[in-house]
JSON list of N, CA and C in Angstrom, two decimals:
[
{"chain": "A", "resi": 1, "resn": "UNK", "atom": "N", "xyz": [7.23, 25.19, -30.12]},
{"chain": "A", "resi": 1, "resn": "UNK", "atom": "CA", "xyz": [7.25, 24.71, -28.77]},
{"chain": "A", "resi": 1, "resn": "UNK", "atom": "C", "xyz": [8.43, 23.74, -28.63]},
{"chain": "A", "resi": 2, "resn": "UNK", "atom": "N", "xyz": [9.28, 23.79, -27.61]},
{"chain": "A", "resi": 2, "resn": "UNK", "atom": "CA", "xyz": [10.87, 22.98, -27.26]},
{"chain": "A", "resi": 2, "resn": "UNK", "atom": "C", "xyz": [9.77, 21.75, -26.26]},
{"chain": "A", "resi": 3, "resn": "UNK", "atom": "N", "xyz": [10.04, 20.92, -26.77]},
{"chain": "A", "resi": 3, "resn": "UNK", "atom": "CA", "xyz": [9.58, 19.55, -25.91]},
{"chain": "A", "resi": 3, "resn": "UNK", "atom": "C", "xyz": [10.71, 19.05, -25.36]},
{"chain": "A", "resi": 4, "resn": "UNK", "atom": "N", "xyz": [11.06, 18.34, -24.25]},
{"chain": "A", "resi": 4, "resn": "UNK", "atom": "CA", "xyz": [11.93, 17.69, -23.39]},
{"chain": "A", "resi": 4, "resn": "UNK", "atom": "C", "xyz": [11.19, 15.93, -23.16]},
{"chain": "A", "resi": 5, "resn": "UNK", "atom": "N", "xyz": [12.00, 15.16, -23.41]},
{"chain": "A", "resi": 5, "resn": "UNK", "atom": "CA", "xyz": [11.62, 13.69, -22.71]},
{"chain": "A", "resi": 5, "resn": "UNK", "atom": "C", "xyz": [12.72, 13.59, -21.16]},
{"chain": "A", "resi": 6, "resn": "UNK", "atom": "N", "xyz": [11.95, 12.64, -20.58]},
{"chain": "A", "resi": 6, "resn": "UNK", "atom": "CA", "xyz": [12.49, 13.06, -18.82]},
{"chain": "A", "resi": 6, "resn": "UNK", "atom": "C", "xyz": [12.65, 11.10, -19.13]},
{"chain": "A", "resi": 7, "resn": "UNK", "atom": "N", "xyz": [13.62, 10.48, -18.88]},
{"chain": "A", "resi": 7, "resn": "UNK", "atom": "CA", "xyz": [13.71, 9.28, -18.73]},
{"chain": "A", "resi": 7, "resn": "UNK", "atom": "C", "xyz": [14.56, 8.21, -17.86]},
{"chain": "A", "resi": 8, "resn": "UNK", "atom": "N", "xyz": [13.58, 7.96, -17.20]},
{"chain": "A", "resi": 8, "resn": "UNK", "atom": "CA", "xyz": [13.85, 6.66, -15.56]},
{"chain": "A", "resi": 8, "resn": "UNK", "atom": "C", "xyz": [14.77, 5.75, -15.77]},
{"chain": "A", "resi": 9, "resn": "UNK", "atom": "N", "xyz": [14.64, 5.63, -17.06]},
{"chain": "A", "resi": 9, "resn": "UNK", "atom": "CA", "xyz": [15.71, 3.69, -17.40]},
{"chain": "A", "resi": 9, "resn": "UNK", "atom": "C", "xyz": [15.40, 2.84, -16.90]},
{"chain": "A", "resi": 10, "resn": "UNK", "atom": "N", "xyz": [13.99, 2.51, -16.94]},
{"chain": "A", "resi": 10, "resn": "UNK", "atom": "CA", "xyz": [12.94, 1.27, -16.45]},
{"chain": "A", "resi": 10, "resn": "UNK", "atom": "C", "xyz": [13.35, 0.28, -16.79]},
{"chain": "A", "resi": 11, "resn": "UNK", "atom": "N", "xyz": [13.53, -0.82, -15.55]},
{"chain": "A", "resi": 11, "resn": "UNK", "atom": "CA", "xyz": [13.86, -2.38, -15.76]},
{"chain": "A", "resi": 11, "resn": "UNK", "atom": "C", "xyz": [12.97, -3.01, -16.48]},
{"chain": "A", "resi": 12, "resn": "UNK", "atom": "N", "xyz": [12.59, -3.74, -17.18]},
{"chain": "A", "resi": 12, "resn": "UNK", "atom": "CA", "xyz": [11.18, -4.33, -17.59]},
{"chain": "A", "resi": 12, "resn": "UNK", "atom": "C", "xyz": [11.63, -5.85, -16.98]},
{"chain": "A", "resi": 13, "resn": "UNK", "atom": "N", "xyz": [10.23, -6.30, -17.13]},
{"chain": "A", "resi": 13, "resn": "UNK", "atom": "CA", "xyz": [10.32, -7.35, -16.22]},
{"chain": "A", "resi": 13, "resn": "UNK", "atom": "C", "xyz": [10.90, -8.59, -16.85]},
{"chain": "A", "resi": 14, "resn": "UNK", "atom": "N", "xyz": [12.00, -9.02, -16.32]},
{"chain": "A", "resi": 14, "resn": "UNK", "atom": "CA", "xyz": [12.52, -10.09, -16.76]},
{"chain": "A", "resi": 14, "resn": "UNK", "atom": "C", "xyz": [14.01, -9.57, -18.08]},
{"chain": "A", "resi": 15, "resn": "UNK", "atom": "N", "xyz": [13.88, -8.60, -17.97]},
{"chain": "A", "resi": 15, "resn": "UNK", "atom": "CA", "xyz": [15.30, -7.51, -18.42]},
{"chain": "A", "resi": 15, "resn": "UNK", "atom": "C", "xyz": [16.01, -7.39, -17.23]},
{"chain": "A", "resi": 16, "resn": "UNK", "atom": "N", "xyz": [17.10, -6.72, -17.65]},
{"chain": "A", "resi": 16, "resn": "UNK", "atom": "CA", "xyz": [18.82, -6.33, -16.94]},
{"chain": "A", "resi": 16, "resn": "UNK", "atom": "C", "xyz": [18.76, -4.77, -17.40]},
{"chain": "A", "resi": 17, "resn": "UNK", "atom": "N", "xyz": [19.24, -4.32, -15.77]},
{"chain": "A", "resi": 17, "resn": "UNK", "atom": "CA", "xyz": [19.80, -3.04, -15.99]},
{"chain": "A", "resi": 17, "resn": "UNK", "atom": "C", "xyz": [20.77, -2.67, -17.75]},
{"chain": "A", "resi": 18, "resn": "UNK", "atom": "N", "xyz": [21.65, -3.62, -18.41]},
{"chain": "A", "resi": 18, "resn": "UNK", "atom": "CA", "xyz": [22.19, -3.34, -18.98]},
{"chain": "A", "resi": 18, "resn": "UNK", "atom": "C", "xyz": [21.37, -3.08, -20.62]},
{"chain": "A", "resi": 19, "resn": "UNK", "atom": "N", "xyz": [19.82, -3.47, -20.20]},
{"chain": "A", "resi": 19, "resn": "UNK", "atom": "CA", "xyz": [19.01, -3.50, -21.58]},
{"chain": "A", "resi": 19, "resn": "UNK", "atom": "C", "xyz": [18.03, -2.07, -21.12]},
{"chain": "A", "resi": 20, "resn": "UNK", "atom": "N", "xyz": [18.15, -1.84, -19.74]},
{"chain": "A", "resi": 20, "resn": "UNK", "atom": "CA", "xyz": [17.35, -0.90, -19.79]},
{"chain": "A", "resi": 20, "resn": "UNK", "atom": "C", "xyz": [18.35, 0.37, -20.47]},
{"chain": "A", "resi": 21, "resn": "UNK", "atom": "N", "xyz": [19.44, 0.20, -19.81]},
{"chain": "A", "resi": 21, "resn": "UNK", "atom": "CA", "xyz": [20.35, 1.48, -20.44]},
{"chain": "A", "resi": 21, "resn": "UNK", "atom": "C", "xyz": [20.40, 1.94, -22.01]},
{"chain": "A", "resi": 22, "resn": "UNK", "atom": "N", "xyz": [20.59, 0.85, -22.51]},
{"chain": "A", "resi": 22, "resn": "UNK", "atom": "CA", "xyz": [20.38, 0.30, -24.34]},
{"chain": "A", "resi": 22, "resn": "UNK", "atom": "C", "xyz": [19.05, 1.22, -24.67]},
{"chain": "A", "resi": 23, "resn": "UNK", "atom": "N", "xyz": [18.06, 1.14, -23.89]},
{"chain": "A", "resi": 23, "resn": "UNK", "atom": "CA", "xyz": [16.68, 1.79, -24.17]},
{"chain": "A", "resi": 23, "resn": "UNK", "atom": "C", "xyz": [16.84, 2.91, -24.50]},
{"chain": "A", "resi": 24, "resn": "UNK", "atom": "N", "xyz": [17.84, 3.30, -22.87]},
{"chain": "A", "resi": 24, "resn": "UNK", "atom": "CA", "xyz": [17.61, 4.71, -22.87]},
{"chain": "A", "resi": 24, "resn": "UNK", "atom": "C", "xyz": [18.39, 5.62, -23.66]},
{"chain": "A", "resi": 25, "resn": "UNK", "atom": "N", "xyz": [19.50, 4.97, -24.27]},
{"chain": "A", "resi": 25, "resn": "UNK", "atom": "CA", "xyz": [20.51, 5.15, -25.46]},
{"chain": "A", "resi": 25, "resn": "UNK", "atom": "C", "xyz": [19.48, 5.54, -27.17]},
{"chain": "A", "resi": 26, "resn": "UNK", "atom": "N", "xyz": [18.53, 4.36, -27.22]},
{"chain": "A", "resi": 26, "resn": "UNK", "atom": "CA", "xyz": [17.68, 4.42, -28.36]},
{"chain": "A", "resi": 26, "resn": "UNK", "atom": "C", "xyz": [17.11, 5.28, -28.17]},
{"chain": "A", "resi": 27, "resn": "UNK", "atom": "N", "xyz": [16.38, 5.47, -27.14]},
{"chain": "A", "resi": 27, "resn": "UNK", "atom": "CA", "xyz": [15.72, 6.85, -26.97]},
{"chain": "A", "resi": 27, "resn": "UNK", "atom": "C", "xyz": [15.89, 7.85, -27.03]},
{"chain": "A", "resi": 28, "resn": "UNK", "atom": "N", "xyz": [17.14, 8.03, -26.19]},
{"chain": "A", "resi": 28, "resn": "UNK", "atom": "CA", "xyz": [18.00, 9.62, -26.80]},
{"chain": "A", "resi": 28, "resn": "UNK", "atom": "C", "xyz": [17.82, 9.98, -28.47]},
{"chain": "A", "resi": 29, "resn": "UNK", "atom": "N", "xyz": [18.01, 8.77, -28.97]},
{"chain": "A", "resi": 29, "resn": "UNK", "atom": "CA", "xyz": [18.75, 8.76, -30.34]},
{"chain": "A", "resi": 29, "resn": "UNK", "atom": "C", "xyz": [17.25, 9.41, -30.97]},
{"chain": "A", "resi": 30, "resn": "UNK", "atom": "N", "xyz": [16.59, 8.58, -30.98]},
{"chain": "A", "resi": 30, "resn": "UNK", "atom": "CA", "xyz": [15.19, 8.96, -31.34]},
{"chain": "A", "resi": 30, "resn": "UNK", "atom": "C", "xyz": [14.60, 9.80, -31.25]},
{"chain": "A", "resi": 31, "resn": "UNK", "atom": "N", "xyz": [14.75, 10.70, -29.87]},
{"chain": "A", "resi": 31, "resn": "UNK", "atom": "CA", "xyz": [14.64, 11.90, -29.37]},
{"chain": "A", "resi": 31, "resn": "UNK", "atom": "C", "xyz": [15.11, 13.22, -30.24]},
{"chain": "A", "resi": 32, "resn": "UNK", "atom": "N", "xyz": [16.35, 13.23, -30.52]},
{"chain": "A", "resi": 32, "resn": "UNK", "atom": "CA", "xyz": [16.92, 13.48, -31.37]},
{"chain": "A", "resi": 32, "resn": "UNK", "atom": "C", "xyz": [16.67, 13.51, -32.81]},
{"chain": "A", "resi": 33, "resn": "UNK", "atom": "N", "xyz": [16.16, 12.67, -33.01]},
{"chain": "A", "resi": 33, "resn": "UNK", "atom": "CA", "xyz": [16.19, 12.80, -34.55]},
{"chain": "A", "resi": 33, "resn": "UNK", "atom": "C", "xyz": [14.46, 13.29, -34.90]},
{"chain": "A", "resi": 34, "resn": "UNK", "atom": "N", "xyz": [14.02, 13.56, -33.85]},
{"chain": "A", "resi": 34, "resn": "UNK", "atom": "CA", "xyz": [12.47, 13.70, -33.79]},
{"chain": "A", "resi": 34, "resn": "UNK", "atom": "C", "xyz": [12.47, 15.01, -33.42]},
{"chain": "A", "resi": 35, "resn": "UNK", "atom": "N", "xyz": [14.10, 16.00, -33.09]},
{"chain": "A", "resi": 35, "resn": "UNK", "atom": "CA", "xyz": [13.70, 17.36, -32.78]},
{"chain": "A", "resi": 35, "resn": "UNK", "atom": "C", "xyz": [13.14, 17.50, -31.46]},
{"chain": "A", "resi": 36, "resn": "UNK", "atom": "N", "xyz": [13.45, 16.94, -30.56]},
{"chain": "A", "resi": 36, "resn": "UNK", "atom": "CA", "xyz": [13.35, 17.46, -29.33]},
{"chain": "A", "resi": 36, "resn": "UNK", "atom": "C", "xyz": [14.25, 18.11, -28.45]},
{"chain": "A", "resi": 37, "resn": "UNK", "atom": "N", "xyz": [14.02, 19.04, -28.05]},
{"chain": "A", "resi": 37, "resn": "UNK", "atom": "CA", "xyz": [15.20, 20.03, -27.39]},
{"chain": "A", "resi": 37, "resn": "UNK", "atom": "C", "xyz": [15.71, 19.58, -26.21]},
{"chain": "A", "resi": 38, "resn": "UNK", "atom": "N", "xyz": [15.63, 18.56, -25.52]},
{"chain": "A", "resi": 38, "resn": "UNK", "atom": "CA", "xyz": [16.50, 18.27, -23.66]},
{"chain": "A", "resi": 38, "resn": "UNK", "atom": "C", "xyz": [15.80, 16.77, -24.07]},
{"chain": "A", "resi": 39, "resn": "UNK", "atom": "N", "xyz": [16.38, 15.69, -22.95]},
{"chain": "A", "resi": 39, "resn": "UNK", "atom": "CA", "xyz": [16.71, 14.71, -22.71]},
{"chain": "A", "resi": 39, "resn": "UNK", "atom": "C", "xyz": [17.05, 14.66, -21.85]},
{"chain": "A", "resi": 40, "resn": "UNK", "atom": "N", "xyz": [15.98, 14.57, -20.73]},
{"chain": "A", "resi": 40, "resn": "UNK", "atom": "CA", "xyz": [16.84, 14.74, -19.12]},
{"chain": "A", "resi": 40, "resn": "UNK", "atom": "C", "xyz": [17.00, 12.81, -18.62]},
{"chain": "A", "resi": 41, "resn": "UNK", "atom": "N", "xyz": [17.56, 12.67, -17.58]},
{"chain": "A", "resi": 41, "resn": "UNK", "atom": "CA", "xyz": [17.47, 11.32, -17.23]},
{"chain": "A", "resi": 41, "resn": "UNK", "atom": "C", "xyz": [17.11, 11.26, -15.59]},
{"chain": "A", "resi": 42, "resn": "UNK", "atom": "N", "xyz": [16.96, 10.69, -14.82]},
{"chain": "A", "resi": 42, "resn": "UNK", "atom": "CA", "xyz": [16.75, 10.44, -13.29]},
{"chain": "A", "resi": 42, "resn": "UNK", "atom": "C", "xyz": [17.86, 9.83, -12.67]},
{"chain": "A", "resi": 43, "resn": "UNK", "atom": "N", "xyz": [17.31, 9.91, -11.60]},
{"chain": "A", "resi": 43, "resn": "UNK", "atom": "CA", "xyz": [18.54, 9.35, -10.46]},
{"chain": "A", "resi": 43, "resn": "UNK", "atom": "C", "xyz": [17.63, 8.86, -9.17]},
{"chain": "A", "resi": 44, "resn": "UNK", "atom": "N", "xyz": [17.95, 7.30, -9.48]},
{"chain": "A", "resi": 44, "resn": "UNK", "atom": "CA", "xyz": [17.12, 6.87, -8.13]},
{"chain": "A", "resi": 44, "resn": "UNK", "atom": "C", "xyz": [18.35, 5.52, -7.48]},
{"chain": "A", "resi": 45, "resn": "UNK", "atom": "N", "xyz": [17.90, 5.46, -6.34]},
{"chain": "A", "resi": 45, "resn": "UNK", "atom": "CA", "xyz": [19.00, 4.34, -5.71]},
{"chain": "A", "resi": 45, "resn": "UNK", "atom": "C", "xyz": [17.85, 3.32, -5.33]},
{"chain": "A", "resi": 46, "resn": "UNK", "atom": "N", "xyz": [18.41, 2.13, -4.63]},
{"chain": "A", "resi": 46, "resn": "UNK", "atom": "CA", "xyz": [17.58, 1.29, -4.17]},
{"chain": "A", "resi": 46, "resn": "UNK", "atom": "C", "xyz": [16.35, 0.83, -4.98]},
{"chain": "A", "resi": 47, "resn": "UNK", "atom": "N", "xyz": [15.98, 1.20, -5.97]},
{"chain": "A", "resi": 47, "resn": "UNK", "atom": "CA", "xyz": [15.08, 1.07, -6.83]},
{"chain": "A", "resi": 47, "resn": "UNK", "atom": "C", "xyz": [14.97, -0.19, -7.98]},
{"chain": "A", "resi": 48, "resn": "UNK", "atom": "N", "xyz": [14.70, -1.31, -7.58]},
{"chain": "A", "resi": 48, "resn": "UNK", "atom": "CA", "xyz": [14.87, -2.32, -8.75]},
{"chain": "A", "resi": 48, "resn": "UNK", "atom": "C", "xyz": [14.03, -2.49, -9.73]},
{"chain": "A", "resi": 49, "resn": "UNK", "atom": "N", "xyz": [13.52, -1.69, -9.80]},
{"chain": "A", "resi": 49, "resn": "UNK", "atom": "CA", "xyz": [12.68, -1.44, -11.30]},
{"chain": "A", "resi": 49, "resn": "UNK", "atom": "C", "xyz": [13.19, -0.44, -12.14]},
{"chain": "A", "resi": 50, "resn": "UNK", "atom": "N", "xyz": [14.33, 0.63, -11.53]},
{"chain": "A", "resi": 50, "resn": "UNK", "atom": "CA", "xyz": [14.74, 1.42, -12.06]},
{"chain": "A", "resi": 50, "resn": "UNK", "atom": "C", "xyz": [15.99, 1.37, -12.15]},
{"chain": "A", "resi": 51, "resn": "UNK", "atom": "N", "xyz": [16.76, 1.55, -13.39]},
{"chain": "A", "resi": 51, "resn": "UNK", "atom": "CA", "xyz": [18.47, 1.29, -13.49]},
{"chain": "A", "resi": 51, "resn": "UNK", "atom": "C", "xyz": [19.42, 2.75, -13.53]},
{"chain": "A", "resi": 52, "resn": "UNK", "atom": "N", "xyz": [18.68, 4.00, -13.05]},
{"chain": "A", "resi": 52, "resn": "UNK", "atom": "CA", "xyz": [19.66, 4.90, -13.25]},
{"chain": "A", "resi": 52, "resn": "UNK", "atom": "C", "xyz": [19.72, 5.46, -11.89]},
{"chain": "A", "resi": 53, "resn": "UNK", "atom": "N", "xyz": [21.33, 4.91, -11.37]},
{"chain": "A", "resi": 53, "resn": "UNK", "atom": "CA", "xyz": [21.51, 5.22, -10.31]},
{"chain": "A", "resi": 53, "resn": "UNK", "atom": "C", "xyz": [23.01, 6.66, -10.15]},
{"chain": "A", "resi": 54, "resn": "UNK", "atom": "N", "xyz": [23.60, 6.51, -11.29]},
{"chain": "A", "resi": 54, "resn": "UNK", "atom": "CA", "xyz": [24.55, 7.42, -11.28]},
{"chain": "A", "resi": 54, "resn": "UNK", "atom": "C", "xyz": [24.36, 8.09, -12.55]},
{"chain": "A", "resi": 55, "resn": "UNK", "atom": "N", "xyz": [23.62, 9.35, -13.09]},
{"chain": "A", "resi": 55, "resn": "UNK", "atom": "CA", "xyz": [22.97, 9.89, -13.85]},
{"chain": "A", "resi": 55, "resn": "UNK", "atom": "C", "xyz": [24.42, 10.95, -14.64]},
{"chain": "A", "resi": 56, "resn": "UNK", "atom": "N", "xyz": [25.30, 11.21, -14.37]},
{"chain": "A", "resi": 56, "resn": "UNK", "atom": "CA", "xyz": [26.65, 11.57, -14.41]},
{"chain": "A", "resi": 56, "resn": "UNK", "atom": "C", "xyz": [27.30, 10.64, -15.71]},
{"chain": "A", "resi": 57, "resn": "UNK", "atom": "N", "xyz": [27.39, 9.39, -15.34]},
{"chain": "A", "resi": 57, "resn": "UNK", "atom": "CA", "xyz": [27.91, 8.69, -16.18]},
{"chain": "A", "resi": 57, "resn": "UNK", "atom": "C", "xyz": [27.21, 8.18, -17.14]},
{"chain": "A", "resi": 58, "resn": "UNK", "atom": "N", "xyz": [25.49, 7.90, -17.01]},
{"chain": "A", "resi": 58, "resn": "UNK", "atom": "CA", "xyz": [24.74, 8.09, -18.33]},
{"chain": "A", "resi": 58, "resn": "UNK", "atom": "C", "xyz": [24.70, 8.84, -19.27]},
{"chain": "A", "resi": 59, "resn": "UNK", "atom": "N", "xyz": [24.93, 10.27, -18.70]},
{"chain": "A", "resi": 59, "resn": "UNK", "atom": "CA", "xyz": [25.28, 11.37, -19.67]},
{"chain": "A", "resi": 59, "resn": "UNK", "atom": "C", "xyz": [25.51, 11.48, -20.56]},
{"chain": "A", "resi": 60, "resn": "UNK", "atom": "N", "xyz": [27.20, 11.12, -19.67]},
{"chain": "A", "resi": 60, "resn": "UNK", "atom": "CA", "xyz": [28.39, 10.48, -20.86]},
{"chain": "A", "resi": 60, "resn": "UNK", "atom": "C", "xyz": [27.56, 9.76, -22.01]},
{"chain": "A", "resi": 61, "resn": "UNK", "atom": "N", "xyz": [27.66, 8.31, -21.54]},
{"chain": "A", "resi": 61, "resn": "UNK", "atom": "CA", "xyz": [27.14, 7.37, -22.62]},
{"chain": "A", "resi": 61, "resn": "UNK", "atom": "C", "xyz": [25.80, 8.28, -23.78]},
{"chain": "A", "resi": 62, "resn": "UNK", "atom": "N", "xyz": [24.85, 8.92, -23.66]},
{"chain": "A", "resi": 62, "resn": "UNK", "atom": "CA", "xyz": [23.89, 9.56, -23.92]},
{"chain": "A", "resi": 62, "resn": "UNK", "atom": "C", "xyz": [24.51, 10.83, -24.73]},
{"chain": "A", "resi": 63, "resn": "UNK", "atom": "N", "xyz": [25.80, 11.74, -24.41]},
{"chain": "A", "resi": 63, "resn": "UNK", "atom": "CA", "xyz": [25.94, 12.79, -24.71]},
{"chain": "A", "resi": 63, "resn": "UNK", "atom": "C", "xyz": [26.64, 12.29, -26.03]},
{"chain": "A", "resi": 64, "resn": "UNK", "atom": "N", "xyz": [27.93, 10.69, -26.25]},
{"chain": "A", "resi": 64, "resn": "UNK", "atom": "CA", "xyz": [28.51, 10.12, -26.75]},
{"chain": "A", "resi": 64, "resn": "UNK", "atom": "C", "xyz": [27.66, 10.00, -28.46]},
{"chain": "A", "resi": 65, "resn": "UNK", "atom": "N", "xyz": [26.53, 9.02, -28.10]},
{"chain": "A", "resi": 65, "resn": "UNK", "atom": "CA", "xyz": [25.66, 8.56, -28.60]},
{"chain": "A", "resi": 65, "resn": "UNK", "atom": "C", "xyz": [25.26, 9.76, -29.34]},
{"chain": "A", "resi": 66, "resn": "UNK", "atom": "N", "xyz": [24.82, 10.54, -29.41]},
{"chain": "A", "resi": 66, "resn": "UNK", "atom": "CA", "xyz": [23.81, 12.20, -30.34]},
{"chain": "A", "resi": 66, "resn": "UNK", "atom": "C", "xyz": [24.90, 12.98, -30.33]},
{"chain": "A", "resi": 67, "resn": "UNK", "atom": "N", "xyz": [24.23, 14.16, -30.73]},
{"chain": "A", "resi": 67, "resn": "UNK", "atom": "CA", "xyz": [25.01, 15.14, -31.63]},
{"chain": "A", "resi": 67, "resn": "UNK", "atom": "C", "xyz": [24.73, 16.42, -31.04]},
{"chain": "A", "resi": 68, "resn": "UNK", "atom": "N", "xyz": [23.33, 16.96, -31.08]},
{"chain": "A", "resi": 68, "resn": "UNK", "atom": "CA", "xyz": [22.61, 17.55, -30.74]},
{"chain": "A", "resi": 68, "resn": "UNK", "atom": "C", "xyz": [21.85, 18.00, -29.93]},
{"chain": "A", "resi": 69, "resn": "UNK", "atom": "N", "xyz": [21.28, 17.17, -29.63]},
{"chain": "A", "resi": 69, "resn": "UNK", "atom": "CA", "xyz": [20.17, 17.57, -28.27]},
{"chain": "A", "resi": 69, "resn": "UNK", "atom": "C", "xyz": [21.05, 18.11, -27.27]},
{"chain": "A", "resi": 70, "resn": "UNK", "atom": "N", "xyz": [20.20, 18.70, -26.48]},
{"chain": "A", "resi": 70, "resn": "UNK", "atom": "CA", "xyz": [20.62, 19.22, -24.43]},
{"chain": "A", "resi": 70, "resn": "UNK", "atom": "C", "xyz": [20.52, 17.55, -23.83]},
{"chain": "A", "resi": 71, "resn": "UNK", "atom": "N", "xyz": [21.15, 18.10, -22.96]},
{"chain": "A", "resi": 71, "resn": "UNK", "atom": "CA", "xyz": [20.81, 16.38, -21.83]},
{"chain": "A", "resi": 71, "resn": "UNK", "atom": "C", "xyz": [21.10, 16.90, -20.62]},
{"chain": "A", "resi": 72, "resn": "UNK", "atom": "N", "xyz": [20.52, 16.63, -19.49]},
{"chain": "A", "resi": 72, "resn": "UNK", "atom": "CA", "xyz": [20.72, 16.75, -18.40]},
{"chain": "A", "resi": 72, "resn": "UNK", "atom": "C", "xyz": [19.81, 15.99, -17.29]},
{"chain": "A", "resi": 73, "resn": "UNK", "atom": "N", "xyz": [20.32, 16.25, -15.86]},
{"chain": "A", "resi": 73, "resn": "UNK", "atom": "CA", "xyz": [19.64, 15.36, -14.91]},
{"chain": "A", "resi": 73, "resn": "UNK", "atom": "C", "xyz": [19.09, 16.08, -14.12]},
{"chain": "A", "resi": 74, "resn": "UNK", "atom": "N", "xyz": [17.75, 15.33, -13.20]},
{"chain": "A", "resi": 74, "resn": "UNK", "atom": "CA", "xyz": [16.60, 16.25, -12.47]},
{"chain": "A", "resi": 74, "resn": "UNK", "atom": "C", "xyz": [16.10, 15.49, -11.71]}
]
């Protein structure tokens, strides 16, 4: 079975967009090394609990980061 993680880049409370991104970097990574086939990310605006507003350029950073996995946005 191909499992996919789908990930928001949640602010936590009293964090910075720039720690949520870091998360979602570890996570990929983790994702990855745990054999999971996709790594999608989100795209929300106006949302201050949520830090992924341009899902394009996370990619990048995300595609940079691994080796392996799929990645994409939804």
């Amino acid at each position: 079975m191909k499992l996919s993680i789908l990930d928001q880049s949640p602010i936590r409370e009293g964090g910075t967009p720039h720690q949520a991104f870091q998360e979602t970097l570890t996570l990929a990574r983790k994702a990855e090394a745990m054999n999971y086939h996709r790594f999608w990310v989100s795209e929300h605006h106006n949302a201050h609990c949520l830090a992924g507003s341009a899902p394009e350029v996370l990619l990048a950073a995300i595609g940079a980061a691994t080796e392996q996995i799929r990645i994409g946005s939804g």
